[in-house]
Amino acid sequence: MQVNDSKNFEPVIAAFCCNWCSYAGADLSGTNRLSYPTNVKIIRVPCSCRVNPMFILRAFQRGADGVIICGCHPGDCHYTSGNYFTRRRITLLYSMLDFLGIERNRTRLEWVSAAEGAKFASVMEQFTEDVRKLGPNRRLEDLRCRKK
Amino acid sequence: MNRIGVFVCHCGTNIASTVDVKAVAEALSHERGVVISQDYQYMCSESGQNLVKNAIKEHNLTGVVICSCSPRMHENTFRKACSEAGLNPYLVEIANIREQCSWIHKDITTATEKAVILGRTAIAKVTLNTPLTSMESPVVKRALVIGGGIAGIQSALDIAEAGFEVDIVEKEPTIGGKMAQIDKTFPTLDCAACILTPKMVEASQNENINIYSFSEVSDVKGFVGNFTVKIKRKARYVDETKCTGCGLCTEKCPMKKVPNEFNAGLDNRTAIYIPFAQAVPKIATIDPNYCMMLKNGKCGVCSKVCTAGAVDYKQKDEFIEKKYGAIVVATGYNPISPEKFDEYAYSQCPDVVTSLELERLMNAAGPNGGTLLRPSDKKHPEKIVFIQCVGSRCDDDRGKPYCSKICCMYTAKHAMLIREKYPDTEVYVFYIDVRTPGKNFDEFYRRAVEQYNVHYIKGMVGKVTPKANGKIEVQGSDMLADEQLRIDADLVVLAMAIEPDKSARPLATMLTTQMDTNDFFTEAHPKLRPVESATAGIFLSGVCQGPKDIPETVAQASAAAAKAIGLLCKNSITCNPCVAHSDELMCNGCSACEKVCPYGAITYENKEFRMPDRTVAVRRVASVNPAVCQGCGACTVACPSGAMDLNGFSNSQIMAEVDAICK
Amino acid sequence: MLKISLDRLDDFFARVASEQSLYMPVDREDGQAEFRKWTEGSKLSQRLNTVRSAKDFFFPQTENLVDFKIQGKNIEVLDTREECEDFAVFGVRACDARSFSILDKVFLCEPVDSYYKNRREHGVIISLSCTRPAETCFCTVFGIDPVEPEGDISCSTDGKSMFFKVNTPKGEEFVKKFADVFEDGDPAQLEKMKEFSRNVFKKLPLANLSTDSFGGDKMMKLFNSPKWAELSEACIGCGTCTFICPTCQCYDIRDFKTNDGVKRFRCWDSCMYSEFTKMAHGNPRVSQLERFRQRFMHKLVYFPSNNDGEFGCVGCGRCLTKCPSSINIVKVMKALEVEE
Amino acid sequence: MNSKNENLKEQVLRASGVNVLKCMRCGKCSGTCPAYGEMEYHPHQFVYMIEKGDIEKLMNSPSIYRCLTCFACVDRCPRGVEPAKAVEAVRLMAVRKQDGNRLKPEQIPDMLDEDMPQQAIVTALRKYRK
Amino acid sequence: MQEKMKQRAKELLADGTVNRVMGWKKGEFGYDTTPAVFRSAEEIDKYFVCDDFTNSNLSKLLVKESKKDGVILAFLKPCDTYSFNQLLKEHRIDREKVYIIGIPGGPKLDAEIIKSKGITGITGVKNVNYTLVIDTIYGEEKMPFYEAVSVKCKSCKSKKHVIYDELIGDDGDILESDRFDEVEKLENMTSRERFDFWQRELSKCIRCNACKNVCPACTCEKCVFDNPKSGIENKAVSDSFEEKLFHIIRAFHVAGRCTDCGECSRVCPQNIPLHLLNRKFIKDINSLYGEYQAGADLDTKNPLTDYSTDDCEPSIVHERGVE
């Protein structure tokens, strides 16, 4: 079980990955045995543009300490334009979260192609470290869901 | 009540060595809804699949979770297996405990913990899965080819050969396109007309092919397998069914000062005209911009001389509507205008010509009957300078950022042909790079240099100045010699960049296909689906997708045809059931979803609804065409009311996954 | 009569707060007042009323009823109720003070609402008489004397001292507990002030509002009045009036899925909401007209008909100030009265 | 390449705003240059040498004063590289090093010779001396 | 002005151009005006009002009204015409059913501001040369007009009507407003300060839904917060997370559609500066994707349903301003 005292803090990280690039990139990092922290749990979505801001907030509500969205590189979207919409929506959402005083490093958007297994692993490693430094998510949590 | 079966795969030792699979199966057996939780050596093996199938029957399962390798590997395998056992294939979820767990984590305790969470997440999702059925949508067994150049002709012939009806829509009075204007083809130097015109005739005679010349596509509705296309048949003022193509009218027409497009404007034609001798269909067309009868009602000569009584000054544009199963886009290209490049003096000097003009100057059917003469004084040019990359590889708005691909080769061709026919002519080619990737291409270029002694100069021309003595001073740099050259030439030939035809952009909008910033159609995948557009049922043929030479164009045309044939062969199309759908009761009709849909899958209709307050109201609501939707989900986020949801990746499913992960 | 001189009032607050929670109206930066827990330096607001009423202390917007702990396939039920600690609310105006008699009728009749009861038993209401009413005040219409407010203890000031009148045994106990801070005082001056205040109330624009047209016996006539359509036209269906109302008492019971089970809680609900009392077939009141009518019929007709003629409104005027469209019970009463 | 050159290159790039990496070595700049014959290093070489970091060679070359700043190369470069601006930046570097050493009007008559283009003199007057 | 409006309304009713008139109705105390539909000249004579307090935006009510039979006349202030246009763009209003008369905008007054100055017992308010003369039961009070101007009018963005059938009074211009100043002030705070600010403000929320229900951009047939299927439905705040979720999602849903009419802040019973959330989105959209004013016209694409291939990356959020 993950222990959430500040000394031994293990962040919970939700990673939304698009099926065509980033999920395949994650698979590749697996195939190449490139390790990244166990804290990262992947949710498969058809396209990064499927990620509703609701999902991100839901994750924070339920106890996630960081949320990362991964999609195809701009221009490479399987659905031609999905990730362009993602980029606008998520930029604005992250900016709003920042405006509300939520720590910036809890959210991230990365473009990871199916060939970038190594990038996937290093992005996850880095993101987990950044979130770990921030400590548990307290500014956007639902107390009713806090782990005892 | 859910009855879920969990099956944990060892994948030999791939999973089992770092994940305690038995512990995972045990832990997941306590999850709500789980009635059976088992582990097995190789779940994807036949006996593994049988294990799952038997469990489905024995426990009457309503959902299956396989903890194994990536769904990208075996999701389909397990879906098929479950389907065979009578469970809807979309009630299967895969927990990826190999690529995402056993392969990347070393510590067995934490890896097992993570595997349990991934399993739990899949269980949370499968609990909300609904059975999905793939829709079938019928296919109209007819194809439309837009554009009647070599690409369109080839695609049409191939589709027709396979036994399907094809319509070609060509905006000019004849099919043939740019290839009809070309003299010889590289690298074989065979005559373009000799190989193209038989194909044109073949197209006109094939009973499966129907040519709508002098026509344009004005509206496209529908989706893969079932497009409804409105075609505008422009008035040609000649009855196609009556005209025999005898050409008498063109001889008698008093209006003889119309620039002849076919000869790149180097000579004139009449107001009623047949573009060239081998035109298909060979039918006269009246140019309303020049015809005196149409302009001021005075003349009528053609009508008088026509024995067939085909001339009809009262003809109007007509619209016809037809259904098609597949559409092949072959709208082709045009060279860009040299007007913007002042330094090359194109507009100041008639002896600065474009390559296409040179093509006509050298053509036996051209203005000079095949003798190469300067347009200005009809003298034989003794020194000819070719300038490559005019407007290609250009970073500013005068030109195009891409390489036009064909110029290096046709310039070599021109140089070679000139040196062959007129050995006393000196030929210089200014180039940046000579690009010759293709079968026999480099050999061809080397032949021009070695055998025909064409002077290739690495460098660009900076300035072209027409001089009083009729010579043209070409000032350019020779970068290898590091000197500036001045050549007094008699003829300067500009290898203009090519650009997609202007009709392509509005067409792309009608077809809801994507284009790049240069107006080339975007293929569905640059490597793996190069002849399909991202919109299902629309295929790309020829230069409309990117610069190509003739063999490449023909190859792509046939490939596009093959794709279209593959579609037309089917009686119906099975659609991916993981598509968006709108809850009409919640839809506001605001059009946000429509605007983000890359496929044009969303349409609106006004429907009558019984409202919660028991009144009846007509509301504008969205509906998704499942045959067109590809399931990206962009609309689900654009929709503020949440009326749009995506099958297989619904809001509630994803949120359940989030909950399970964060638990 | 018990009194504390005004300059020693803060000492009194500090004394009470040292032993139990004390809430009182304090000013916010935006010029409105709200009940806050007393801390060192808190200043009693001079405003007439708080945005939210004192009902919140006894019937909070949300409260947890029971927890279910779910582990695998097992469900464990956890009663989360605890005995409430003693607390006092100071500065409750006459209207809010009367609201408790209305809420009590709802929550303390059989079956008794143990959550509400628990808080009522432990909370002392110290009311404060009004001297400077607002134009929106119409408590007198419902027979409330703003100068002699109800509550466990009622306070009035003569400008120099705060006088305390004990009304209930709970109040008696409270006064005894803090007996050391009170002095004895002569309320003569106070009576004069009260008389003055009563006269001010008579001058209020809504002082002459009549309740004669309302009550249980006119139920069907009022229900069928054609006026509702026009009245409800501008209602945007928000819950502002309900949530700031001291007497609105409707709630919904809902489940919240936590990471390890379910929290069953209740939260205020508003009859103005389209989702109010939603059942399998939907909300029985399908239009905003019906929902709008429900709220005022409840306050002016249904409630009095079930409760010996007592109206469900105390005339605090909050809905008059806060309604986004400025529609309110007064406009409703006037419109329906004309018809009468 | 030593670090000093890198530093100079950095300065030239910053001062000129030119992106030398956009050059595709077509030579059109040199093909169009009216002062080509006067120059030791030609416009395309300027671009290439700046890319290599050979700034000092350029600074010491009279070429920098032969450029007429006619901007023909800027106008015609298909890649938008703007060689004249690069030349100008190198010239500026050289001049800055010479500090206040400027051309005075009275010095001009001595300098005039047959070959020197009028425009070059005007430019030199406006700019600075060798 | 009011008389002209009444006159014109009666004319249009009489000649059958319209069968209803939407405007405002007098209240009890001279400041509490109610949006109302008038059906006859008598009603107009008796109740119609347009004064310094008629600040509510009528556009949203036209969604419902334009579904009824006949044409309705609506008096729209400049800011209301933006909302109207935006609703038109989203196919929420039938243009044919509405006859718009553009009327000059504010500045309109906010009675709450007058009351917050301690003035009470109000029975009438008059504007005498930009001094408010307030009758109260305690006697006459005075205050400068501009001190009582409502928050939304203080940073007016435009006095230009973007849609109308006719105008009463002159059309104005788009203004240079300081409406982003407050947003900027917050942006310049530290993350912690911003968090504290919003925690303090949003914790006041009682989830009355007034902001949502009054908002002309919130015209969903069924709001996600009322829909049990959405997974985020809720009736009352139960945890500090809930009100953040509500306001973030609401602001996000109206992003690119919010015309900055300021109704949300006007109606908030707790005076939460909700408009700052919307303005933050507007400011971001303007600076990242080019100037965009929702409702300004019917053609420009909503930046959230549009894109450019060279849009900035979200990391821009991480790079600018103070953490």
mmCIF file of C-alpha atoms in Angstrom, chain B residues 444-558:
data_model
loop_
_atom_site.group_PDB
_atom_site.id
_atom_site.type_symbol
_atom_site.label_atom_id
_atom_site.label_comp_id
_atom_site.label_asym_id
_atom_site.label_seq_id
_atom_site.Cartn_x
_atom_site.Cartn_y
_atom_site.Cartn_z
ATOM 1 C CA PHE B 444 19.465 9.900 -67.709
ATOM 2 C CA TYR B 445 20.869 13.036 -66.145
ATOM 3 C CA ARG B 446 24.426 11.822 -66.525
ATOM 4 C CA ARG B 447 23.733 11.135 -70.162
ATOM 5 C CA ALA B 448 22.672 14.743 -70.597
ATOM 6 C CA VAL B 449 25.983 15.839 -69.109
ATOM 7 C CA GLU B 450 28.335 13.257 -70.536
ATOM 8 C CA GLN B 451 26.817 12.357 -73.852
ATOM 9 C CA TYR B 452 25.014 15.543 -74.775
ATOM 10 C CA ASN B 453 27.421 17.932 -73.167
ATOM 11 C CA VAL B 454 24.817 20.043 -71.385
ATOM 12 C CA HIS B 455 26.548 22.582 -69.152
ATOM 13 C CA TYR B 456 25.321 22.069 -65.613
ATOM 14 C CA ILE B 457 26.233 24.966 -63.376
ATOM 15 C CA LYS B 458 25.844 24.697 -59.625
ATOM 16 C CA GLY B 459 24.362 27.993 -58.679
ATOM 17 C CA MET B 460 21.381 30.196 -59.131
ATOM 18 C CA VAL B 461 20.608 32.924 -61.559
ATOM 19 C CA GLY B 462 20.280 36.234 -59.808
ATOM 20 C CA LYS B 463 19.130 38.366 -62.652
ATOM 21 C CA VAL B 464 17.889 38.136 -66.219
ATOM 22 C CA THR B 465 18.142 41.259 -68.375
ATOM 23 C CA PRO B 466 16.757 41.491 -71.895
ATOM 24 C CA LYS B 467 19.111 43.483 -74.085
ATOM 25 C CA ALA B 468 18.511 45.725 -77.062
ATOM 26 C CA ASN B 469 20.254 43.303 -79.438
ATOM 27 C CA GLY B 470 17.689 40.635 -78.680
ATOM 28 C CA LYS B 471 20.003 38.723 -76.404
ATOM 29 C CA ILE B 472 19.101 38.023 -72.847
ATOM 30 C CA GLU B 473 21.816 38.543 -70.288
ATOM 31 C CA VAL B 474 21.698 35.927 -67.602
ATOM 32 C CA GLN B 475 23.699 36.756 -64.531
ATOM 33 C CA GLY B 476 24.254 33.927 -62.115
ATOM 34 C CA SER B 477 26.765 32.420 -59.856
ATOM 35 C CA ASP B 478 28.886 29.398 -60.435
ATOM 36 C CA MET B 479 29.456 28.315 -56.926
ATOM 37 C CA LEU B 480 31.968 25.616 -57.650
ATOM 38 C CA ALA B 481 34.211 27.961 -59.592
ATOM 39 C CA ASP B 482 33.293 30.728 -57.190
ATOM 40 C CA GLU B 483 32.675 33.166 -59.956
ATOM 41 C CA GLN B 484 29.823 35.198 -61.279
ATOM 42 C CA LEU B 485 28.775 34.286 -64.784
ATOM 43 C CA ARG B 486 27.128 36.413 -67.408
ATOM 44 C CA ILE B 487 25.712 34.500 -70.304
ATOM 45 C CA ASP B 488 24.112 36.127 -73.294
ATOM 46 C CA ALA B 489 21.333 33.702 -74.030
ATOM 47 C CA ASP B 490 18.711 33.537 -76.747
ATOM 48 C CA LEU B 491 16.153 31.704 -74.723
ATOM 49 C CA VAL B 492 15.662 31.339 -70.988
ATOM 50 C CA VAL B 493 13.549 28.556 -69.609
ATOM 51 C CA LEU B 494 12.126 28.720 -66.106
ATOM 52 C CA ALA B 495 11.358 25.511 -64.247
ATOM 53 C CA MET B 496 8.352 26.792 -62.344
ATOM 54 C CA ALA B 497 7.213 25.203 -59.109
ATOM 55 C CA ILE B 498 3.965 23.303 -59.305
ATOM 56 C CA GLU B 499 0.988 23.812 -57.046
ATOM 57 C CA PRO B 500 -2.279 21.958 -56.520
ATOM 58 C CA ASP B 501 -5.135 23.031 -58.730
ATOM 59 C CA LYS B 502 -7.180 25.919 -57.318
ATOM 60 C CA SER B 503 -10.311 23.805 -57.342
ATOM 61 C CA ALA B 504 -8.842 21.468 -54.744
ATOM 62 C CA ARG B 505 -9.397 23.652 -51.668
ATOM 63 C CA PRO B 506 -13.164 24.118 -52.063
ATOM 64 C CA LEU B 507 -13.421 20.463 -53.009
ATOM 65 C CA ALA B 508 -11.651 19.443 -49.793
ATOM 66 C CA THR B 509 -14.213 21.429 -47.833
ATOM 67 C CA MET B 510 -17.046 19.668 -49.620
ATOM 68 C CA LEU B 511 -15.462 16.286 -49.021
ATOM 69 C CA THR B 512 -14.521 17.139 -45.394
ATOM 70 C CA THR B 513 -11.031 15.902 -46.110
ATOM 71 C CA GLN B 514 -7.912 17.469 -44.705
ATOM 72 C CA MET B 515 -5.380 19.517 -46.615
ATOM 73 C CA ASP B 516 -1.938 20.706 -45.680
ATOM 74 C CA THR B 517 -0.948 24.361 -45.770
ATOM 75 C CA ASN B 518 0.139 23.995 -49.396
ATOM 76 C CA ASP B 519 -3.296 22.718 -50.389
ATOM 77 C CA PHE B 520 -2.137 19.196 -51.033
ATOM 78 C CA PHE B 521 -4.608 16.624 -49.755
ATOM 79 C CA THR B 522 -3.449 14.916 -46.589
ATOM 80 C CA GLU B 523 -3.255 11.165 -46.709
ATOM 81 C CA ALA B 524 -4.690 9.047 -43.885
ATOM 82 C CA HIS B 525 -1.208 7.907 -42.927
ATOM 83 C CA PRO B 526 1.970 9.129 -44.613
ATOM 84 C CA LYS B 527 3.513 5.677 -44.655
ATOM 85 C CA LEU B 528 0.836 3.074 -44.385
ATOM 86 C CA ARG B 529 -2.192 4.641 -46.017
ATOM 87 C CA PRO B 530 -0.742 6.929 -48.667
ATOM 88 C CA VAL B 531 -3.632 6.767 -51.133
ATOM 89 C CA GLU B 532 -6.511 7.152 -48.705
ATOM 90 C CA SER B 533 -7.672 10.403 -47.231
ATOM 91 C CA ALA B 534 -8.547 10.484 -43.569
ATOM 92 C CA THR B 535 -12.188 10.557 -44.587
ATOM 93 C CA ALA B 536 -13.304 7.025 -45.318
ATOM 94 C CA GLY B 537 -14.245 6.349 -48.912
ATOM 95 C CA ILE B 538 -12.217 9.225 -50.373
ATOM 96 C CA PHE B 539 -9.037 8.200 -52.169
ATOM 97 C CA LEU B 540 -6.176 10.285 -53.489
ATOM 98 C CA SER B 541 -4.649 9.906 -56.894
ATOM 99 C CA GLY B 542 -1.782 11.824 -58.428
ATOM 100 C CA VAL B 543 -0.356 15.242 -57.726
ATOM 101 C CA CYS B 544 -3.324 16.414 -55.646
ATOM 102 C CA GLN B 545 -1.608 14.541 -52.788
ATOM 103 C CA GLY B 546 1.934 15.780 -53.486
ATOM 104 C CA PRO B 547 4.348 16.371 -56.400
ATOM 105 C CA LYS B 548 4.824 13.287 -58.541
ATOM 106 C CA ASP B 549 6.054 12.288 -61.951
ATOM 107 C CA ILE B 550 3.993 10.275 -64.396
ATOM 108 C CA PRO B 551 4.981 6.735 -63.375
ATOM 109 C CA GLU B 552 4.411 7.577 -59.727
ATOM 110 C CA THR B 553 1.108 9.169 -60.560
ATOM 111 C CA VAL B 554 -0.010 6.130 -62.475
ATOM 112 C CA ALA B 555 1.140 3.838 -59.686
ATOM 113 C CA GLN B 556 -0.771 5.861 -57.136
ATOM 114 C CA ALA B 557 -3.784 6.062 -59.407
ATOM 115 C CA SER B 558 -3.885 2.313 -59.645
#
